[in-house]
PDB file of C-alpha atoms in Angstrom:
ATOM      1  CA  MET A   1      -0.516   0.317   0.028  1.00  0.00           C
ATOM      2  CA  THR A   2       1.805   2.979  -1.019  1.00  0.00           C
ATOM      3  CA  ALA A   3       1.887   5.982   1.483  1.00  0.00           C
ATOM      4  CA  THR A   4      -1.207   7.890   0.571  1.00  0.00           C
ATOM      5  CA  ALA A   5      -3.392   4.879   0.468  1.00  0.00           C
ATOM      6  CA  ARG A   6      -2.390   4.199   3.727  1.00  0.00           C
ATOM      7  CA  GLN A   7      -3.341   8.133   4.656  1.00  0.00           C
ATOM      8  CA  ALA A   8      -6.146   8.005   3.541  1.00  0.00           C
ATOM      9  CA  THR A   9      -6.995   4.761   4.861  1.00  0.00           C
ATOM     10  CA  GLU A  10      -5.973   5.992   8.610  1.00  0.00           C
ATOM     11  CA  ALA A  11      -8.068   8.927   7.219  1.00  0.00           C
ATOM     12  CA  TRP A  12     -11.412   6.640   7.046  1.00  0.00           C
ATOM     13  CA  THR A  13     -13.648   5.635   9.295  1.00  0.00           C
ATOM     14  CA  LEU A  14     -17.187   2.654   9.004  1.00  0.00           C
ATOM     15  CA  HIS A  15     -20.505   4.174   8.760  1.00  0.00           C
ATOM     16  CA  PRO A  16     -22.293   2.979  11.946  1.00  0.00           C
ATOM     17  CA  ARG A  17     -24.470   0.925  10.350  1.00  0.00           C
ATOM     18  CA  LEU A  18     -23.129  -0.821   9.445  1.00  0.00           C
ATOM     19  CA  LEU A  19     -21.212  -1.584  11.874  1.00  0.00           C
ATOM     20  CA  SER A  20     -23.997  -2.830  13.771  1.00  0.00           C
ATOM     21  CA  ASP A  21     -24.803  -4.433  11.513  1.00  0.00           C
ATOM     22  CA  SER A  22     -22.046  -6.824  10.430  1.00  0.00           C
ATOM     23  CA  VAL A  23     -19.071  -7.839  11.652  1.00  0.00           C
ATOM     24  CA  PRO A  24     -14.982  -7.765  10.165  1.00  0.00           C
ATOM     25  CA  ILE A  25     -13.493 -10.841   8.645  1.00  0.00           C
ATOM     26  CA  ILE A  26     -10.302  -9.054   7.227  1.00  0.00           C
ATOM     27  CA  GLU A  27      -8.454  -6.002   5.745  1.00  0.00           C
ATOM     28  CA  HIS A  28      -6.336  -6.476   2.882  1.00  0.00           C
ATOM     29  CA  GLU A  29      -5.201  -3.825   0.603  1.00  0.00           C
ATOM     30  CA  GLY A  30      -7.155  -1.137   2.169  1.00  0.00           C
ATOM     31  CA  VAL A  31     -10.700  -2.682   1.625  1.00  0.00           C
ATOM     32  CA  GLN A  32     -13.135  -4.258   4.780  1.00  0.00           C
ATOM     33  CA  PHE A  33     -14.586  -7.348   3.920  1.00  0.00           C
ATOM     34  CA  ARG A  34     -17.258  -7.748   6.498  1.00  0.00           C
ATOM     35  CA  LEU A  35     -20.193 -10.484   7.486  1.00  0.00           C
ATOM     36  CA  VAL A  36     -23.515  -8.549   7.279  1.00  0.00           C
ATOM     37  CA  ASN A  37     -24.424 -10.361  10.818  1.00  0.00           C
ATOM     38  CA  ASP A  38     -27.883 -12.060   8.756  1.00  0.00           C
ATOM     39  CA  ARG A  39     -28.186 -15.976  10.089  1.00  0.00           C
ATOM     40  CA  ARG A  40     -30.422 -16.006   7.021  1.00  0.00           C
ATOM     41  CA  PHE A  41     -28.234 -15.533   3.680  1.00  0.00           C
ATOM     42  CA  VAL A  42     -24.046 -15.494   3.565  1.00  0.00           C
ATOM     43  CA  TRP A  43     -24.263 -11.638   2.674  1.00  0.00           C
ATOM     44  CA  VAL A  44     -20.711 -10.305   2.638  1.00  0.00           C
ATOM     45  CA  LEU A  45     -19.995  -6.512   2.315  1.00  0.00           C
ATOM     46  CA  VAL A  46     -17.336  -4.907   0.096  1.00  0.00           C
ATOM     47  CA  VAL A  47     -15.941  -1.802   1.823  1.00  0.00           C
ATOM     48  CA  PRO A  48     -13.384   0.376  -0.051  1.00  0.00           C
ATOM     49  CA  MET A  49     -11.761   2.352   3.265  1.00  0.00           C
ATOM     50  CA  HIS A  50     -11.557   5.361   1.651  1.00  0.00           C
ATOM     51  CA  PRO A  51     -12.916   8.699   2.765  1.00  0.00           C
ATOM     52  CA  GLY A  52     -15.069  10.374   1.583  1.00  0.00           C
ATOM     53  CA  ALA A  53     -16.650   7.322  -1.288  1.00  0.00           C
ATOM     54  CA  GLU A  54     -19.872   7.269  -2.323  1.00  0.00           C
ATOM     55  CA  GLN A  55     -20.090   5.203  -5.149  1.00  0.00           C
ATOM     56  CA  LEU A  56     -18.084   3.190  -7.560  1.00  0.00           C
ATOM     57  CA  HIS A  57     -17.425   5.469 -10.350  1.00  0.00           C
ATOM     58  CA  GLN A  58     -16.212   8.912  -7.827  1.00  0.00           C
ATOM     59  CA  LEU A  59     -12.891   6.313  -6.826  1.00  0.00           C
ATOM     60  CA  PRO A  60     -10.035   6.660  -8.473  1.00  0.00           C
ATOM     61  CA  ALA A  61      -9.100   4.448 -11.156  1.00  0.00           C
ATOM     62  CA  GLU A  62      -6.510   2.491  -8.956  1.00  0.00           C
ATOM     63  CA  VAL A  63      -8.720   1.891  -5.901  1.00  0.00           C
ATOM     64  CA  ARG A  64     -11.704   1.089  -7.895  1.00  0.00           C
ATOM     65  CA  ASP A  65      -9.933  -1.820 -10.232  1.00  0.00           C
ATOM     66  CA  ASN A  66      -8.759  -2.713  -7.184  1.00  0.00           C
ATOM     67  CA  THR A  67     -12.287  -2.185  -5.648  1.00  0.00           C
ATOM     68  CA  LEU A  68     -13.419  -4.777  -8.555  1.00  0.00           C
ATOM     69  CA  ARG A  69     -11.019  -6.899  -8.307  1.00  0.00           C
ATOM     70  CA  LEU A  70     -11.328  -7.822  -4.848  1.00  0.00           C
ATOM     71  CA  VAL A  71     -15.436  -7.706  -4.997  1.00  0.00           C
ATOM     72  CA  ASP A  72     -14.778 -10.620  -7.542  1.00  0.00           C
ATOM     73  CA  ALA A  73     -12.106 -12.443  -5.029  1.00  0.00           C
ATOM     74  CA  THR A  74     -14.658 -12.488  -2.860  1.00  0.00           C
ATOM     75  CA  CYS A  75     -17.929 -13.898  -5.474  1.00  0.00           C
ATOM     76  CA  HIS A  76     -15.688 -15.890  -6.338  1.00  0.00           C
ATOM     77  CA  THR A  77     -14.948 -17.715  -3.050  1.00  0.00           C
ATOM     78  CA  LEU A  78     -18.340 -17.644  -1.983  1.00  0.00           C
ATOM     79  CA  ASP A  79     -19.222 -19.954  -5.006  1.00  0.00           C
ATOM     80  CA  GLU A  80     -16.149 -22.529  -3.416  1.00  0.00           C
ATOM     81  CA  VAL A  81     -17.320 -22.421  -0.070  1.00  0.00           C
ATOM     82  CA  TYR A  82     -20.915 -22.765  -0.332  1.00  0.00           C
ATOM     83  CA  ALA A  83     -21.602 -24.032  -3.815  1.00  0.00           C
ATOM     84  CA  PRO A  84     -24.343 -21.194  -4.354  1.00  0.00           C
ATOM     85  CA  ASN A  85     -26.843 -21.081  -6.833  1.00  0.00           C
ATOM     86  CA  ARG A  86     -26.697 -17.779  -7.693  1.00  0.00           C
ATOM     87  CA  VAL A  87     -23.619 -14.569  -6.397  1.00  0.00           C
ATOM     88  CA  ASN A  88     -26.153 -11.316  -6.440  1.00  0.00           C
ATOM     89  CA  VAL A  89     -23.853  -7.723  -6.782  1.00  0.00           C
ATOM     90  CA  ALA A  90     -24.704  -4.796  -5.662  1.00  0.00           C
ATOM     91  CA  ALA A  91     -23.577  -1.243  -5.035  1.00  0.00           C
ATOM     92  CA  ILE A  92     -26.626   0.576  -4.009  1.00  0.00           C
ATOM     93  CA  GLY A  93     -26.232   3.164  -1.427  1.00  0.00           C
ATOM     94  CA  ASN A  94     -30.437   4.638  -1.103  1.00  0.00           C
ATOM     95  CA  VAL A  95     -30.008   3.837   3.073  1.00  0.00           C
ATOM     96  CA  VAL A  96     -26.159   4.271   4.235  1.00  0.00           C
ATOM     97  CA  GLU A  97     -24.244   6.663   1.664  1.00  0.00           C
ATOM     98  CA  GLN A  98     -21.272   4.965   2.586  1.00  0.00           C
ATOM     99  CA  LEU A  99     -19.986   3.011  -0.953  1.00  0.00           C
ATOM    100  CA  HIS A 100     -19.386  -0.979   0.446  1.00  0.00           C
ATOM    101  CA  ILE A 101     -20.524  -3.443  -2.467  1.00  0.00           C
ATOM    102  CA  HIS A 102     -22.363  -6.725  -1.483  1.00  0.00           C
ATOM    103  CA  CYS A 103     -22.003 -10.022  -2.010  1.00  0.00           C
ATOM    104  CA  VAL A 104     -25.009 -13.141  -1.367  1.00  0.00           C
ATOM    105  CA  ALA A 105     -24.323 -16.674  -1.946  1.00  0.00           C
ATOM    106  CA  ARG A 106     -28.628 -17.041  -2.844  1.00  0.00           C
ATOM    107  CA  PHE A 107     -29.785 -20.060  -2.827  1.00  0.00           C
ATOM    108  CA  THR A 108     -33.167 -21.628  -3.963  1.00  0.00           C
ATOM    109  CA  ASP A 109     -33.768 -22.551  -1.016  1.00  0.00           C
ATOM    110  CA  ASP A 110     -33.185 -18.538   1.011  1.00  0.00           C
ATOM    111  CA  PRO A 111     -36.221 -16.850   2.167  1.00  0.00           C
ATOM    112  CA  ALA A 112     -36.122 -14.048  -0.101  1.00  0.00           C
ATOM    113  CA  TRP A 113     -35.359 -16.040  -2.785  1.00  0.00           C
ATOM    114  CA  PRO A 114     -36.092 -14.962  -6.547  1.00  0.00           C
ATOM    115  CA  GLY A 115     -36.195 -11.773  -4.775  1.00  0.00           C
ATOM    116  CA  VAL A 116     -33.638  -9.361  -3.727  1.00  0.00           C
ATOM    117  CA  VAL A 117     -32.697  -9.893   0.141  1.00  0.00           C
ATOM    118  CA  TRP A 118     -32.548  -6.166   0.448  1.00  0.00           C
ATOM    119  CA  GLY A 119     -35.321  -5.277   2.502  1.00  0.00           C
ATOM    120  CA  PHE A 120     -37.011  -8.467   3.472  1.00  0.00           C
ATOM    121  CA  GLY A 121     -38.195  -9.303   6.676  1.00  0.00           C
ATOM    122  CA  GLU A 122     -36.109  -8.064   9.386  1.00  0.00           C
ATOM    123  CA  ARG A 123     -32.757  -9.191  10.468  1.00  0.00           C
ATOM    124  CA  GLU A 124     -31.720 -12.512  12.222  1.00  0.00           C
ATOM    125  CA  PRO A 125     -28.022 -12.194  14.449  1.00  0.00           C
ATOM    126  CA  ALA A 126     -26.349 -15.427  14.047  1.00  0.00           C
ATOM    127  CA  GLU A 127     -25.484 -16.845  17.113  1.00  0.00           C
ATOM    128  CA  PRO A 128     -21.952 -15.916  17.868  1.00  0.00           C
ATOM    129  CA  LEU A 129     -20.304 -20.080  16.597  1.00  0.00           C
ATOM    130  CA  GLU A 130     -22.390 -19.379  13.845  1.00  0.00           C
ATOM    131  CA  LEU A 131     -21.398 -15.946  12.345  1.00  0.00           C
ATOM    132  CA  LEU A 132     -17.275 -16.932  14.026  1.00  0.00           C
ATOM    133  CA  GLY A 133     -17.592 -20.830  11.479  1.00  0.00           C
ATOM    134  CA  HIS A 134     -19.058 -18.481   8.281  1.00  0.00           C
ATOM    135  CA  VAL A 135     -16.657 -15.545   8.880  1.00  0.00           C
ATOM    136  CA  ARG A 136     -13.659 -18.266   8.742  1.00  0.00           C
ATOM    137  CA  ARG A 137     -14.097 -19.892   6.671  1.00  0.00           C
ATOM    138  CA  ILE A 138     -14.806 -16.890   3.949  1.00  0.00           C
ATOM    139  CA  ALA A 139     -11.041 -16.044   5.676  1.00  0.00           C
ATOM    140  CA  ALA A 140      -9.572 -18.703   4.646  1.00  0.00           C
ATOM    141  CA  GLY A 141     -10.635 -19.026   1.311  1.00  0.00           C
ATOM    142  CA  LEU A 142     -10.112 -15.262   0.761  1.00  0.00           C
ATOM    143  CA  ALA A 143      -6.310 -15.464   2.046  1.00  0.00           C
ATOM    144  CA  ASP A 144      -6.433 -18.893   0.277  1.00  0.00           C
ATOM    145  CA  ARG A 145      -7.610 -17.529  -3.373  1.00  0.00           C
ATOM    146  CA  LEU A 146      -5.126 -13.073  -2.658  1.00  0.00           C
ATOM    147  CA  ALA A 147      -2.847 -15.672  -2.424  1.00  0.00           C
ATOM    148  CA  ARG A 148      -3.291 -17.285  -5.004  1.00  0.00           C
ATOM    149  CA  HIS A 149      -4.043 -14.630  -7.230  1.00  0.00           C
ATOM    150  CA  SER A 150      -1.653 -11.677  -6.660  1.00  0.00           C
TER     151      SER A 150
END
């Protein structure tokens, strides 16, 4: 990470809603990976640690390209670890303006299928060990994928 990128990361703070609704998985190259605490879905947030970032197209090209590469790694990891029917990807920002990209493993038997997960029912927090299990599996999968494709 360059000195400029490191300074930007140090000035960055996570939006309170993202902080309260998710738990950290790993940080890598100025991006934070977080698991949404909702037992109904395996739902990863990819959050560029870039102050003031609200929309993907507003990021500097280097940061945007790196973020998209890490979104790709997240989707491949979800495929490898969970074998979902689909992986939904979106950067919406209508409720939380801070840039974050959703990567959601979807299954034909999940409660929101075939609709979207956003705004579907009430979030159901996972038990701590269940949450930890997902974090460990995703972190290990991401670490492996990022090591192979660095």
